[in-house]
């Protein structure tokens, strides 16, 4: 394989095959591996470097981390602190970078958490809680799990939160100060058990701190990133109940309704936004956008009239008029509007040229091409208008 240049996709697939080969070997030979950890890791690295001589350091380290987790996760000798440290030390010697233990200690902490050894997982996870939100929610979960043991003997007896629950709450509050979104970079971020831990702790935090919007925001980001429709809808309902006048959550609710093809729900959000922000032009823009998708002329004209009265920038109105004509299949009218806009706003010539190109695609006879062009047109116009209105 030396000298062969692989595309990223092919290389990822081949690395994954090598990883699975080692996973199978680990499952069958865990006792032998425990006895000769340095030899095993040397063999793994040799195979990796031989197959992928130009592999970047991040992928190289991720491969070693995944091998470590598999060793931790495979039944052999008890995963006590001594065994974990031996695995970490053996792998650390072969890793690259300034802090080779970091990923390994995170993996050790996650493994201990997964196996129910919360007390020993905490020191590992605490060190890296600020570097990854899933590590942080896992740390909070360890404290929470320990808190359940505290109250096990006090069923149906009211009592103040114990020390472990207070620690869990403290970690969740700290998350709102440290992590701006739900992005994660750990190797097993999509593992079901880790995802369940995240949702449990975010849900607990929403109950503990009902006035803290950051948890709902983080939950929505995670749900959208994972395409988790159920959790997205659940968090939107909470947001609209507790933060009914929050502009960002109303925007999320509007676009969610649009994605689901629920025009009635989207119209309800527009109505709510108009009530909450009567002086803003943004709700009227959303009303126009909704009308564009349904091509209801009366609705579009009503929102358009109100938007002009609220001083929506005329070039925004002009762009939306072009889109309305295009989606209403008024071909000649739409080309005239594009030409007139170019004359009136020379600085927009580059963008209007792109719209003109999409217009030709919209009026083609290829249904698939028309569908793609419609989506591209609406997505593009929406991004442009929202950015412009936000900047004002």
Coordinates of C-alpha atoms in Angstrom, one line a residue, residues 92 98 153 184 269 276 364 369 384:
X92 CA 0.7 6.5 26.0
X98 CA 1.7 17.1 23.7
X153 CA -32.9 4.4 52.1
X184 CA -18.5 16.7 20.7
X269 CA -45.8 30.7 15.4
X276 CA -44.7 39.3 21.0
X364 CA -37.1 23.3 -17.1
X369 CA -34.3 19.5 -11.5
X384 CA -29.7 36.2 2.5

